[in-house]
XYZ file of C-alpha atoms in Angstrom:
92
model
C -16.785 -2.272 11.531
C -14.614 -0.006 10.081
C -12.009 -0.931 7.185
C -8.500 0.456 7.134
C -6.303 0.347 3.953
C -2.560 0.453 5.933
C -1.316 2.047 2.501
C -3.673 5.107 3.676
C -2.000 5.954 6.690
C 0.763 8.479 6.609
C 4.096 6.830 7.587
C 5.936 9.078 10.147
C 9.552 8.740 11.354
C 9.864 7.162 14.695
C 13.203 8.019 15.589
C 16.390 7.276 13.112
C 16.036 3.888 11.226
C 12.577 3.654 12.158
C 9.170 4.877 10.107
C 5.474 3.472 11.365
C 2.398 3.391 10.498
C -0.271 2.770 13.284
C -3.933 2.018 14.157
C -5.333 2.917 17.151
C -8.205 1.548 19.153
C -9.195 2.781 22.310
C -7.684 -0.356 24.088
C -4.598 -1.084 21.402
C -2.519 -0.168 18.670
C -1.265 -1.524 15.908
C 2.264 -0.646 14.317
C 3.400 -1.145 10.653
C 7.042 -0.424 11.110
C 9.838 -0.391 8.731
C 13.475 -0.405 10.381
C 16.965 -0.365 9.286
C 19.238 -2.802 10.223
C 21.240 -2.094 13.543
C 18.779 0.701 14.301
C 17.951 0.549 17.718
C 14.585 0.986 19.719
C 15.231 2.364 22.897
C 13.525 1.144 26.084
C 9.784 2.479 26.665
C 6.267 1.400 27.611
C 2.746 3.166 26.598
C -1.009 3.057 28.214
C -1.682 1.123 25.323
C -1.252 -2.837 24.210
C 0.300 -3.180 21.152
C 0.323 -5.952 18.382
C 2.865 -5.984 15.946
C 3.692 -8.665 12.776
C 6.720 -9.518 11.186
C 6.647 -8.972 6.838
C 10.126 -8.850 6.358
C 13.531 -9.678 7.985
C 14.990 -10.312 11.441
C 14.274 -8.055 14.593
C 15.053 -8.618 18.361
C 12.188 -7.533 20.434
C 13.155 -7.341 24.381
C 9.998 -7.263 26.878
C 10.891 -6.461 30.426
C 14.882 -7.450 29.462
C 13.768 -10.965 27.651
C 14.940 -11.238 24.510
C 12.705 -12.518 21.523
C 14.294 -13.385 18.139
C 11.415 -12.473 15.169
C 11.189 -13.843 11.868
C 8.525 -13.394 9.455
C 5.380 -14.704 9.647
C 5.252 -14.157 13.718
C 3.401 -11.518 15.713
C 3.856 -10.060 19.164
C 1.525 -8.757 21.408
C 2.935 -6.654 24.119
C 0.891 -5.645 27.242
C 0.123 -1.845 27.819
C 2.293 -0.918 30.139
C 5.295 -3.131 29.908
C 9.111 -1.760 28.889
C 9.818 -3.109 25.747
C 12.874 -1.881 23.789
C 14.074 -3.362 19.658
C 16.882 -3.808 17.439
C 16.568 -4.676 14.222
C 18.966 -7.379 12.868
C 18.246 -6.950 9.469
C 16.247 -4.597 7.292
C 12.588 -5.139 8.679
């Protein structure tokens, strides 16, 4: 079993507002993201599933137009293959 040290991983900017980290298996990923606040995730999907946990702040996460309010402490798992799109209410 490999062990992975997140502060490791080179952080590369998403888009603007958003850096990440990530971990991928050949079945998921995991993102360590860091977002501004009103930056805005636009609408996409990957092959992938995804799990995600919220550190710090407020972020809405919208899965196939549902919107999910996150708070620290909770995670999301997202499907591979279903649209997801963000906004982050607060500095995540």
């Amino acid at each position: 079993m490999p062990l992975i040290n997140i502060a490791e991983i080179e952080s590369k900017d998403l888009i603007e507002g958003y850096a990440a980290q990530f971990i991928h298996t050949s079945n998921a990923t995991y993102s360590h993201v860091r977002a501004k606040a009103g930056s805005v995730l636009p609408t996409h999907a990957h092959p992938h599933e995804q799990v995600s946990y919220i550190l710090d702040g407020e972020f809405e996460l919208r899965v196939d137009g549902v919107p999910y309010r996150l708070v620290p402490g909770m995670v999301f798992v997202i499907p591979s293959n279903i649209q997801h799109a963000g906004l982050a209410i607060t500095d995540c």
